[in-house]
XYZ file of C-alpha atoms in Angstrom:
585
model
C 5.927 9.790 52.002
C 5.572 7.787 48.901
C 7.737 8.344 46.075
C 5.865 10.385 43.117
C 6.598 7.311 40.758
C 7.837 3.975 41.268
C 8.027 1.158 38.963
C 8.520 -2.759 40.747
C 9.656 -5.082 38.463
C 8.461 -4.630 35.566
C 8.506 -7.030 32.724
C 7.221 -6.670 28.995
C 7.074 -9.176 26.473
C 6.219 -8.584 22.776
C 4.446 -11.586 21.264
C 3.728 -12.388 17.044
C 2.335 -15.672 15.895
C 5.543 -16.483 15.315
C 8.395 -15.148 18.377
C 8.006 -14.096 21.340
C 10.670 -10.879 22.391
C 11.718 -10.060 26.050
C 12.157 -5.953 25.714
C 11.948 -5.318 29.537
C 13.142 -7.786 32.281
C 12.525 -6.743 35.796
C 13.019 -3.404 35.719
C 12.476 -1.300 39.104
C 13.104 2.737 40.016
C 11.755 5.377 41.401
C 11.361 9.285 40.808
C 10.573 11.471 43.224
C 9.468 15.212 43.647
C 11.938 17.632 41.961
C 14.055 14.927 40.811
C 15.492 14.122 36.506
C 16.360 10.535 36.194
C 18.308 10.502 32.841
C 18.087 6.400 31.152
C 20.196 6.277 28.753
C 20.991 2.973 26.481
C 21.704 1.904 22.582
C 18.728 1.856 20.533
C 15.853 -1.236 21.141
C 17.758 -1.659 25.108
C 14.261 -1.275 26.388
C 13.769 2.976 27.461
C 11.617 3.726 25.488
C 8.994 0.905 25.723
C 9.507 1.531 29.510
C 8.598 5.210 29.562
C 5.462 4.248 27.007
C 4.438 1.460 30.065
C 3.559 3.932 32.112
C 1.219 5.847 30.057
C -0.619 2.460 28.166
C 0.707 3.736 24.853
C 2.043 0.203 23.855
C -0.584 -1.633 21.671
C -1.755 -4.616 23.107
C -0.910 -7.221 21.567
C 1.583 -7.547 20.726
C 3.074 -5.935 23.619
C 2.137 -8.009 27.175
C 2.710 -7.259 30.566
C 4.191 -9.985 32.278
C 4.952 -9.001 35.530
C 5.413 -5.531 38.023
C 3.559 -2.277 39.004
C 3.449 0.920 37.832
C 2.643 3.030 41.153
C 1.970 6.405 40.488
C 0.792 9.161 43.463
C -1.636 11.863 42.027
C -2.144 14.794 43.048
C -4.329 13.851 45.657
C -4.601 10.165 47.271
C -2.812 7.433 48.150
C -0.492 5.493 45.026
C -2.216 3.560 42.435
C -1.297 0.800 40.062
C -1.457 2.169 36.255
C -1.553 -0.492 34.816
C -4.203 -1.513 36.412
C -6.874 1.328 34.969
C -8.997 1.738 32.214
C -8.953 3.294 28.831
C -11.011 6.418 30.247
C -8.968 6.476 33.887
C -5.736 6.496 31.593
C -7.048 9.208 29.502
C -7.758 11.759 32.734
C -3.822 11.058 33.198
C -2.158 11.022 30.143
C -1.283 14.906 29.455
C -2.476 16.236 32.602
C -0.780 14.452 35.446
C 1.578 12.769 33.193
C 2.945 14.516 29.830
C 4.824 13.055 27.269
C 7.315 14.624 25.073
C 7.631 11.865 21.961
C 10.791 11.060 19.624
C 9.407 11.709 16.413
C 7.077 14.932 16.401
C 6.313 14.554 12.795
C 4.412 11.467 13.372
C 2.981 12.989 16.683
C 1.510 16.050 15.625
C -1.893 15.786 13.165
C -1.198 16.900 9.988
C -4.274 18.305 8.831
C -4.759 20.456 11.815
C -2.627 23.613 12.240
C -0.145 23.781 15.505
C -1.853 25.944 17.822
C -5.126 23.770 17.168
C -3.502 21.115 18.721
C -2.317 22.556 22.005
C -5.795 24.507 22.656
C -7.320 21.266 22.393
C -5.404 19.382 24.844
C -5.897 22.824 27.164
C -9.366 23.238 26.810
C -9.909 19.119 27.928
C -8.273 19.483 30.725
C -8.926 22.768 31.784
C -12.136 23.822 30.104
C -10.846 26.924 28.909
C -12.696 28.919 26.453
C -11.317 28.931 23.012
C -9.795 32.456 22.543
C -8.437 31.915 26.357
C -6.749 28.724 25.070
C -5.471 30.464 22.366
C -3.755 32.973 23.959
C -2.134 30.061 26.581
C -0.866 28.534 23.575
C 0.893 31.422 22.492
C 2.424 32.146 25.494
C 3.485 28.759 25.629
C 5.137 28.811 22.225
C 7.074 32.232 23.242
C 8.354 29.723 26.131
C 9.691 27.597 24.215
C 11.959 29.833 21.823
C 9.564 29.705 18.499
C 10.063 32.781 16.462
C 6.986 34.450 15.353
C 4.411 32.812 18.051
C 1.295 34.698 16.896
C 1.843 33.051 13.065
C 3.266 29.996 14.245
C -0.109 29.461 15.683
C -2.030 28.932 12.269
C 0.549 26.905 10.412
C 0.903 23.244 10.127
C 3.669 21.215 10.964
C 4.626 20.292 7.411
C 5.161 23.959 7.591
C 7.622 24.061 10.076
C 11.420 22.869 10.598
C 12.439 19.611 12.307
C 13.211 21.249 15.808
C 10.138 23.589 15.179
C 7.714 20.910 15.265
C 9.622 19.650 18.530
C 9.575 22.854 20.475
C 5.750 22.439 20.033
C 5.521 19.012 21.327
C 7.616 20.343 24.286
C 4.704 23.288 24.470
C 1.911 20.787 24.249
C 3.038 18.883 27.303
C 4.168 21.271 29.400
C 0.640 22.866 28.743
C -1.411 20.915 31.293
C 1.809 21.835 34.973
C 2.413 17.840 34.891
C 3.478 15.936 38.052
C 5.439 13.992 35.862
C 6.857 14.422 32.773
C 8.695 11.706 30.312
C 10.785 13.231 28.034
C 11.905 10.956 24.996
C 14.788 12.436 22.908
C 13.564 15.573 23.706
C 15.768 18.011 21.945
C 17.328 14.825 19.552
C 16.377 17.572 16.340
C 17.186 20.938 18.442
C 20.349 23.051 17.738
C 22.412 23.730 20.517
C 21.409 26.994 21.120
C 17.861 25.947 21.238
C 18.386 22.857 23.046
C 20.277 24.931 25.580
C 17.120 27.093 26.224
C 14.734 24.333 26.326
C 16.952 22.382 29.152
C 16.631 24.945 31.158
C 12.764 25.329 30.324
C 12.585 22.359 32.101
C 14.553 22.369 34.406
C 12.793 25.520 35.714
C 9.484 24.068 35.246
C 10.326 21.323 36.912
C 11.828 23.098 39.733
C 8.632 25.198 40.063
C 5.948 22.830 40.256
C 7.894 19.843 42.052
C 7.849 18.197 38.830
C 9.504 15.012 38.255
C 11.077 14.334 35.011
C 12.128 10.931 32.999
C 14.815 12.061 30.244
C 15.190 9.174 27.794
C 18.902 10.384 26.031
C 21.494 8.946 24.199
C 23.829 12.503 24.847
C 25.730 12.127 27.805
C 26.640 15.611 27.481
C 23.129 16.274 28.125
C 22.773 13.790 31.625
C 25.645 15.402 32.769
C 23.740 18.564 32.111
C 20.333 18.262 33.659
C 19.927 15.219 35.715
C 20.053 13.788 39.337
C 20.248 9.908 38.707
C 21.407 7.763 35.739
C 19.880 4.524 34.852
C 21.915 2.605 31.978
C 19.604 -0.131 30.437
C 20.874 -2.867 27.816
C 18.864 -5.259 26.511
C 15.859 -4.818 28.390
C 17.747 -4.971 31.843
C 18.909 -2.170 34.472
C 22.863 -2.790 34.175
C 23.639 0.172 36.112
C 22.003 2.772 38.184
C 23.586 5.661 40.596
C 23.996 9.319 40.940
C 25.298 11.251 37.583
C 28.727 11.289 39.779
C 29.041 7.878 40.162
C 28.275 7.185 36.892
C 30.554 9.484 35.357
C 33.467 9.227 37.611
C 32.989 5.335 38.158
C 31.240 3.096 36.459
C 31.516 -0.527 37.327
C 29.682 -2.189 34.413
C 31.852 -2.675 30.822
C 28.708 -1.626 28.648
C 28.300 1.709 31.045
C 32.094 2.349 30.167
C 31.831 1.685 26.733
C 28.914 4.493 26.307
C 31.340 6.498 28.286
C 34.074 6.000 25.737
C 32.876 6.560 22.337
C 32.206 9.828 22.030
C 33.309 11.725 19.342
C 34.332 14.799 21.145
C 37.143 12.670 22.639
C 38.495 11.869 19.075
C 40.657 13.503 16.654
C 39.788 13.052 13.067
C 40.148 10.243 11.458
C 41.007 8.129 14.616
C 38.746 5.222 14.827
C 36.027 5.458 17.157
C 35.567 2.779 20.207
C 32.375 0.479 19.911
C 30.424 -1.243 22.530
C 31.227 -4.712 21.275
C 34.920 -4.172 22.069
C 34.168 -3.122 25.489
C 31.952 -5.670 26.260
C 35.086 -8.501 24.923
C 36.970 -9.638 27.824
C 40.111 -9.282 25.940
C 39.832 -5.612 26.046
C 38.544 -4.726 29.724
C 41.627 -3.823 30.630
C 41.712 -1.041 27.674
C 38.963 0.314 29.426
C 40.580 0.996 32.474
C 43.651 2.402 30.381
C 41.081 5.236 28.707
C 39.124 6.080 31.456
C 42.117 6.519 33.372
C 43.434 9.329 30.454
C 40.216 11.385 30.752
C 37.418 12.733 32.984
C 34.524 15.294 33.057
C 36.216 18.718 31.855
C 34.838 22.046 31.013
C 33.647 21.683 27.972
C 34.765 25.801 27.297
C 38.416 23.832 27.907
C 37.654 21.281 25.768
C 36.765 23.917 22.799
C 39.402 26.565 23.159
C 41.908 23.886 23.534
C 44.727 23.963 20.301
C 46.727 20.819 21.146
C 45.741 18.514 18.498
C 45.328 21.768 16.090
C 47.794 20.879 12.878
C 47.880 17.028 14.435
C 44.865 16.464 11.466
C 45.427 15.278 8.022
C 43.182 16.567 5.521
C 42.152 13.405 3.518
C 40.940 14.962 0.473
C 40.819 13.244 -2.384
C 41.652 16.121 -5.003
C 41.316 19.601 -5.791
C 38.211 19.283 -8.278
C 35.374 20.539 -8.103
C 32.750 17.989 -8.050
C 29.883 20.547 -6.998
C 29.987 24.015 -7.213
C 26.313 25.849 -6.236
C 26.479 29.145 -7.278
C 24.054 32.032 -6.199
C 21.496 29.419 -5.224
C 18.271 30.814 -3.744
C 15.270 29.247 -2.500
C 12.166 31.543 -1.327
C 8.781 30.533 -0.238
C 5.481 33.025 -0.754
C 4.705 33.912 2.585
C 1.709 36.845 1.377
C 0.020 36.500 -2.012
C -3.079 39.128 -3.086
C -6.208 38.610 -5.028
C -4.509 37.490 -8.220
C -2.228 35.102 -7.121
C 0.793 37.834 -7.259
C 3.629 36.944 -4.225
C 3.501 40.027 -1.904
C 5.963 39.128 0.834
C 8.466 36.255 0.583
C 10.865 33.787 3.093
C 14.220 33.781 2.331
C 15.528 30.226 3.223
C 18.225 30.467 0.663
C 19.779 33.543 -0.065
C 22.057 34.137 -2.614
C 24.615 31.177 -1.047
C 27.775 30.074 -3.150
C 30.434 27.796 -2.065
C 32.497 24.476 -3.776
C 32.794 20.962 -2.472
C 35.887 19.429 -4.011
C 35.534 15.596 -5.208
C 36.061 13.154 -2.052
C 36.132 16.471 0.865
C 33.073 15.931 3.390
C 31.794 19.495 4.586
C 29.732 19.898 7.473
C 26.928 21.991 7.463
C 25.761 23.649 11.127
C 23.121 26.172 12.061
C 20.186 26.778 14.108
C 17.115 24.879 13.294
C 15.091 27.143 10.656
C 18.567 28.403 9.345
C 17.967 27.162 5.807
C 20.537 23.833 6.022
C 18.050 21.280 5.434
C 16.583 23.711 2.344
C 19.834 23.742 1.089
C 20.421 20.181 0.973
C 17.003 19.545 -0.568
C 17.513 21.590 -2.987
C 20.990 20.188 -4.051
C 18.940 17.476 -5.416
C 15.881 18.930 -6.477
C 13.970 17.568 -3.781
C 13.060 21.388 -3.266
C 12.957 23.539 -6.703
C 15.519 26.351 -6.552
C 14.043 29.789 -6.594
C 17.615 31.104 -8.835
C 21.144 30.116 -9.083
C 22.794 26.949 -10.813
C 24.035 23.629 -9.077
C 26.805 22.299 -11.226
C 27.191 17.880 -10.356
C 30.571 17.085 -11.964
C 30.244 19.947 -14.645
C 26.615 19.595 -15.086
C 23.594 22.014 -14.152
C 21.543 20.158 -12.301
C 18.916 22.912 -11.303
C 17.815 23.173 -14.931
C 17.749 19.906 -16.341
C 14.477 18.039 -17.164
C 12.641 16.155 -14.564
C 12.901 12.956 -16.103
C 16.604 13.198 -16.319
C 17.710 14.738 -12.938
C 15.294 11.583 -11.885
C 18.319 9.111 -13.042
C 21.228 11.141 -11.554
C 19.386 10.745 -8.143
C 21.343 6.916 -8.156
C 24.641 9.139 -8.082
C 23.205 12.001 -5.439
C 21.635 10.061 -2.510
C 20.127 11.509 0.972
C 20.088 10.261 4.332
C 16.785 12.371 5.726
C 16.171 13.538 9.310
C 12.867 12.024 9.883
C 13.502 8.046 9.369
C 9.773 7.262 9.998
C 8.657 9.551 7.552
C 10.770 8.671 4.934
C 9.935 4.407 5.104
C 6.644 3.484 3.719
C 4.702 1.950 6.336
C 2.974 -0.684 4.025
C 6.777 -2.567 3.011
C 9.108 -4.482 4.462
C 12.477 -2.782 5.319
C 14.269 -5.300 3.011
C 11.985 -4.064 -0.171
C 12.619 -0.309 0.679
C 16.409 -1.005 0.944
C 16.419 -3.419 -2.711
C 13.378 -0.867 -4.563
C 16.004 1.380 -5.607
C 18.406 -1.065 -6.666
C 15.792 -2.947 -8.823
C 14.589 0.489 -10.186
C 18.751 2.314 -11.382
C 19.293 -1.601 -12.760
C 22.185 -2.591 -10.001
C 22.997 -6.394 -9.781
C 21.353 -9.108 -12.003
C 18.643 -10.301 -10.223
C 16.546 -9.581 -7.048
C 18.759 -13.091 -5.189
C 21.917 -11.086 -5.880
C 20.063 -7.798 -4.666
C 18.768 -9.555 -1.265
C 22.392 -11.062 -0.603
C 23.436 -6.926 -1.186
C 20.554 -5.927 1.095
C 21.432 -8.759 4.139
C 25.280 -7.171 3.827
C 24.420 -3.757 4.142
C 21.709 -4.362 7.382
C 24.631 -6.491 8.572
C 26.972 -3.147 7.802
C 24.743 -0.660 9.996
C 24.370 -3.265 12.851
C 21.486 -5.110 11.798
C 20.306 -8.470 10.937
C 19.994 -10.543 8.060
C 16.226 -11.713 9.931
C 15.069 -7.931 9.808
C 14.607 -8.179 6.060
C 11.044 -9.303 6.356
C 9.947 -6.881 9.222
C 8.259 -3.887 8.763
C 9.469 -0.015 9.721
C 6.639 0.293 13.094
C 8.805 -3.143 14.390
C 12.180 -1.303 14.954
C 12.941 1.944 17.075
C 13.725 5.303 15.852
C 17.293 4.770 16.159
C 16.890 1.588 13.527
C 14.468 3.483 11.762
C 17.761 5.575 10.702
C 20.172 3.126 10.431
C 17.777 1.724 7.618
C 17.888 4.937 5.973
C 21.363 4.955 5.859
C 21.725 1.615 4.110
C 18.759 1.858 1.777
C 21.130 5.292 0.410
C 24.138 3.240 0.923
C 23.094 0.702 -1.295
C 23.682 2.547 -4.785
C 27.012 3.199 -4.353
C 26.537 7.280 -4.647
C 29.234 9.708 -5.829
C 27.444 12.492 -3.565
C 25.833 11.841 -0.162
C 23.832 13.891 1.635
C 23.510 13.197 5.500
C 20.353 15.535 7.140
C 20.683 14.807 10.721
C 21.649 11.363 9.905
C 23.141 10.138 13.355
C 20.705 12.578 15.679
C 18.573 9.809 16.457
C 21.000 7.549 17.292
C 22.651 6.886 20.376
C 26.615 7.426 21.135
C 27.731 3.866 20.738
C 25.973 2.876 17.245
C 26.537 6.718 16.503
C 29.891 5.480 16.559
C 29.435 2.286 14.569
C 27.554 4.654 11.441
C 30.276 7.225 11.937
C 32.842 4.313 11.752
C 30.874 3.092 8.920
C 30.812 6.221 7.039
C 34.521 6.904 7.497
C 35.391 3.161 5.903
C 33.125 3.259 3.096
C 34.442 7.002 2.455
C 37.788 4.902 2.362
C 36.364 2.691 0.240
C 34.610 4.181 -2.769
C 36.125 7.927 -2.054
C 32.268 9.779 -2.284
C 32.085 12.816 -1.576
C 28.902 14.551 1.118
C 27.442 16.843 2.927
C 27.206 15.927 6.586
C 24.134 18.125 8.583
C 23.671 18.369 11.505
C 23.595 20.307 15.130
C 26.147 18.439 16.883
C 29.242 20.273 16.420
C 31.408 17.686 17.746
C 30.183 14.742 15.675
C 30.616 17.416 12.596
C 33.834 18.424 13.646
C 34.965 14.539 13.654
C 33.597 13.364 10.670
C 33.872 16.908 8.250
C 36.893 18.518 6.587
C 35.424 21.872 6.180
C 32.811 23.340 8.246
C 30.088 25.532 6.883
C 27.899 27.657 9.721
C 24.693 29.091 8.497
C 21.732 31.853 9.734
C 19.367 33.339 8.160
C 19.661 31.422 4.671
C 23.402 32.688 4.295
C 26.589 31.152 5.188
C 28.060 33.151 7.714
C 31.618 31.385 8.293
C 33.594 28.925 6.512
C 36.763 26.920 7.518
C 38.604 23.833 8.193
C 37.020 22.196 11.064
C 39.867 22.813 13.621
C 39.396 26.870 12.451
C 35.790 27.211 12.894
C 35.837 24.465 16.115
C 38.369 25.911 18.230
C 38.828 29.137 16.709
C 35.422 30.568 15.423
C 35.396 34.102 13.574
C 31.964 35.482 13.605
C 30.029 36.614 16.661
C 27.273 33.396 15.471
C 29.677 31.192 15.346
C 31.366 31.915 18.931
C 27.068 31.265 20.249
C 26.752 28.146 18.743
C 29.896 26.789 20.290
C 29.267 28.694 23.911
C 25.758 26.579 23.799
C 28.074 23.264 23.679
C 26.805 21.290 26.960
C 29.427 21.941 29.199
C 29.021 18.094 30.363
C 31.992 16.678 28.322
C 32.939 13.514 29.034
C 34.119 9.996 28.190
């Protein structure tokens, strides 16, 4: 009995004219029938380009294969080599034996072709299926997967749709074809808990029922804890640590595999300074390790929540009691229906009538289901999105009806951190110009030496380096994708940030190091944001007030010990009951 997958040795170099870069080193495992092997590892430690081996999605060059096998046992015959096949025996594979489920879906889905366009077509390839039979698949598939209004969802395009939208039809896409094996990469990375909830268990069923087995690429331990059988932890290219989500949890042997273990916000009150991987990996500090991991183990995460004891142990570190934005009766509608004449018949309410105050240095966190209106509202707090009705008032001024030209110049005091890192870097620059553009643009520093010295400190700042300046955004991996993002906004010194998913693509330990980062320079300059996002833990750490929103409304408001451990609205008590119960350390 062979195993359904097994990779021997593999080994992938990535060679320029210039370097040469080792990004897997001998990597073996194996997944069998049935079976979810989590890997889990900080950003560029080699999972992804591991999971993309198997299919031939790495371009080539720069990518080489320097040594292993990738044996993989179809559905019928004996196991064979894949890297080994051609472009057209790759192609019969790649979405019908083996599916992928991609990072980014915004840069995976076509954006000139509507949704449902894009699942019939990989149905009807593989299973010749008429077109109005594929069609009706494809809705069934997206009722599957949770997406409200499947029969319209159909015929929009992903612009169209919200972050975890477009995910939840990636997720339909692949599982459209009853893989053998699936990879799933950061599968529910833009997916509210509630939704992320569902869709684990979507697989997990689908897996069960067709012997599937799955590769989930994570950086949520909550999440391994949740769903899988085996753990790999990779760093830097290599296999560090490998064993059953048991022994992993309960004892790791390996400092870096500890370290992931340990700096988890969850496991942090606010304001306490989260543990980094570089610590744990210093020798002077192993035996810290030991101390925390001997204070804490896998609980119940419904504990965890409901638990008061550090309840009145937080200090709100507020700067003052001003105002610095006060949105008053903002709404934001989109024509959903227009007749003959160009007259709006039916309308979507993604802001509705919402009012609320952010006093000057307070960070409020901002949680809902995907679709809820949260990433509306932030786009709209800076124009980004023109506001339907209602006034924004930035330190006493209306910003939703000033001119273009002007609201153009406050943007170097209002700055935003956007979900999709990818699609907000222009392909055709180096990272260093898209971090030192805006700078040269609002006039900071004296000349563009002084502004490249800036730039070098602030890659440095979000655990970069000063030799990424000249590289270009398809070079780095999602999670540095983001952590450019968040310097490039960094880098005008903003009185107002706005963070839209800003850590979601990032794994726990540099989650911690940006969290870290956030929290000093908060220190530091005393600006005042908005932190989205759908991890109610990392916004619990990092917010002082918690805003929950449905339907375009705010629905509860608090401190974040109030709404965290002791929510008031039926919502609310949902979004925290979806919490993986997988808590650990």
């Amino acid at each position: 009995m062979f195993p359904l997958l097994q990779i021997k040795n593999l080994s992938v170099d990535f060679k320029t004219e210039y370097s040469s870069t080792s990004a897997v080193k001998n990597v073996s495992f194996e997944i069998n029938k049935s079976e979810i092997v989590a890997i889990v590892g900080e950003s560029g430690s080699g999972k992804s380009v591991t999971s993309l081996s198997i299919l031939q999605l790495l371009q080539s060059p720069p990518a080489k294969y320097v040594s292993g096998e990738i044996l993989f046992s179809k559905k019928s015959g004996n196991p064979i080599d894949l890297l080994k096949l051609s472009e057209s025996e790759m192609r019969a594979i790649r979405g019908n034996e083996i599916a992928m489920i991609f990072q980014e879906p915004m840069t995976s889905l076509n954006p000139v072709q509507t949704c449902g366009s894009q699942v019939m077509e990989a149905i009807q390839l593989h299973y010749k299926k008429t077109k109005s039979a594929a069609r009706k698949k494809t809705i069934e598939l997206f009722q599957q997967v949770k997406l409200p209004d499947a029969t319209n969802i159909v015929n929009r395009y992903p612009h169209q749709l919200s972050g975890g939208q477009k995910q939840r039809v990636m997720i339909a896409m692949a599982m459209s074809c009853n893989p053998s094996v699936l990879i799933a990469d950061e599968p529910t990375t833009a997916l509210d808990v509630t939704v992320q909830k569902t869709i684990l268990q979507l697989i997990k069923n689908l897996q069960q029922q067709h012997e599937m087995g799955v590769i989930y690429i994570t950086h949520d331990l909550s999440l391994v804890a949740e769903i899988a059988d085996k753990v790999i932890v990779m760093y830097k290219g290599n296999i560090v640590e490998a064993g059953s989500v048991k022994h992993i949890f309960f004892n790791a042997q390996h400092p870096y595999t500890q370290a992931l273990l340990a700096c988890r916000p969850v496991l942090h009150s606010k304001g306490k300074r989260l543990p980094v991987v570089s610590d744990f990996l210093d020798k002077q500090v192993k035996e810290e390790i030991k101390t925390v991991n001997s204070q804490w183990s896998i609980v119940n995460s419904e504990e965890q929540i409901h638990s008061t004891s550090d309840i009145g142990h937080r200090t709100s570190d507020i700067g003052s009691s001003i105002p610095i934005l006060k949105v008053q009766n903002l709404k934001v509608y989109f024509p959903m229906r227009k007749n003959f004449f160009g007259k709006t018949l039916s309308e979507f309410k993604a802001v509705d009538d919402v009012s609320f105050e952010i006093m000057k240095g307070e960070t409020v966190g901002l949680v809902g289901e995907s679709g809820c209106g949260k990433t509306t509202l932030g786009r709209a707090l800076i124009r980004l999105i023109e506001p339907t009705a209602g006034n924004i008032l930035f330190e006493g001024k209306d910003i939703a009806h000033i001119e273009k030209k002007e609201m153009r110049r406050m943007r170097k005091d209002i700055q935003i951190i956007f979900q999709d890192p990818y699609g907000s870097l222009n392909p055709r620059i180096t990272i260093g110009s898209a971090i030192q553009e805006p700078m040269k643009i609002h006039g900071l520093l004296q000349n563009n030496k002084q502004r490249k010295d800036k730039v070098i400190e602030l890659l440095e700042k979000v655990n970069l380096r000063p030799e990424h300046f000249n590289r270009y955004p398809h070079e780095f991996s999602g999670g540095q994708r983001q952590r450019i993002c968040i310097a490039r906004a960094l880098g005008l010194n903003p009185d107002f940030l706005i963070c839209d998913e800003s850590v979601s693509a990032l794994d726990v330990s540099v989650q911690a190091q940006v969290l870290n980062l956030l929290n000093d320079l908060k220190k530091e300059f005393g600006f005042t944001s908005i932190f989205i996002s759908h991890d109610l833990s990392v916004v619990r750490y990092i917010s002082d007030r918690i805003m929950v929103m449905n339907k375009g409304k705010i629905e509860e408001s608090g401190t974040a010990d109030e709404v965290y451990f002791n929510p008031k609205n039926d919502y609310t008590k949902k979004l925290i009951a979806s919490i993986p119960k997988g808590t650990v350390i």
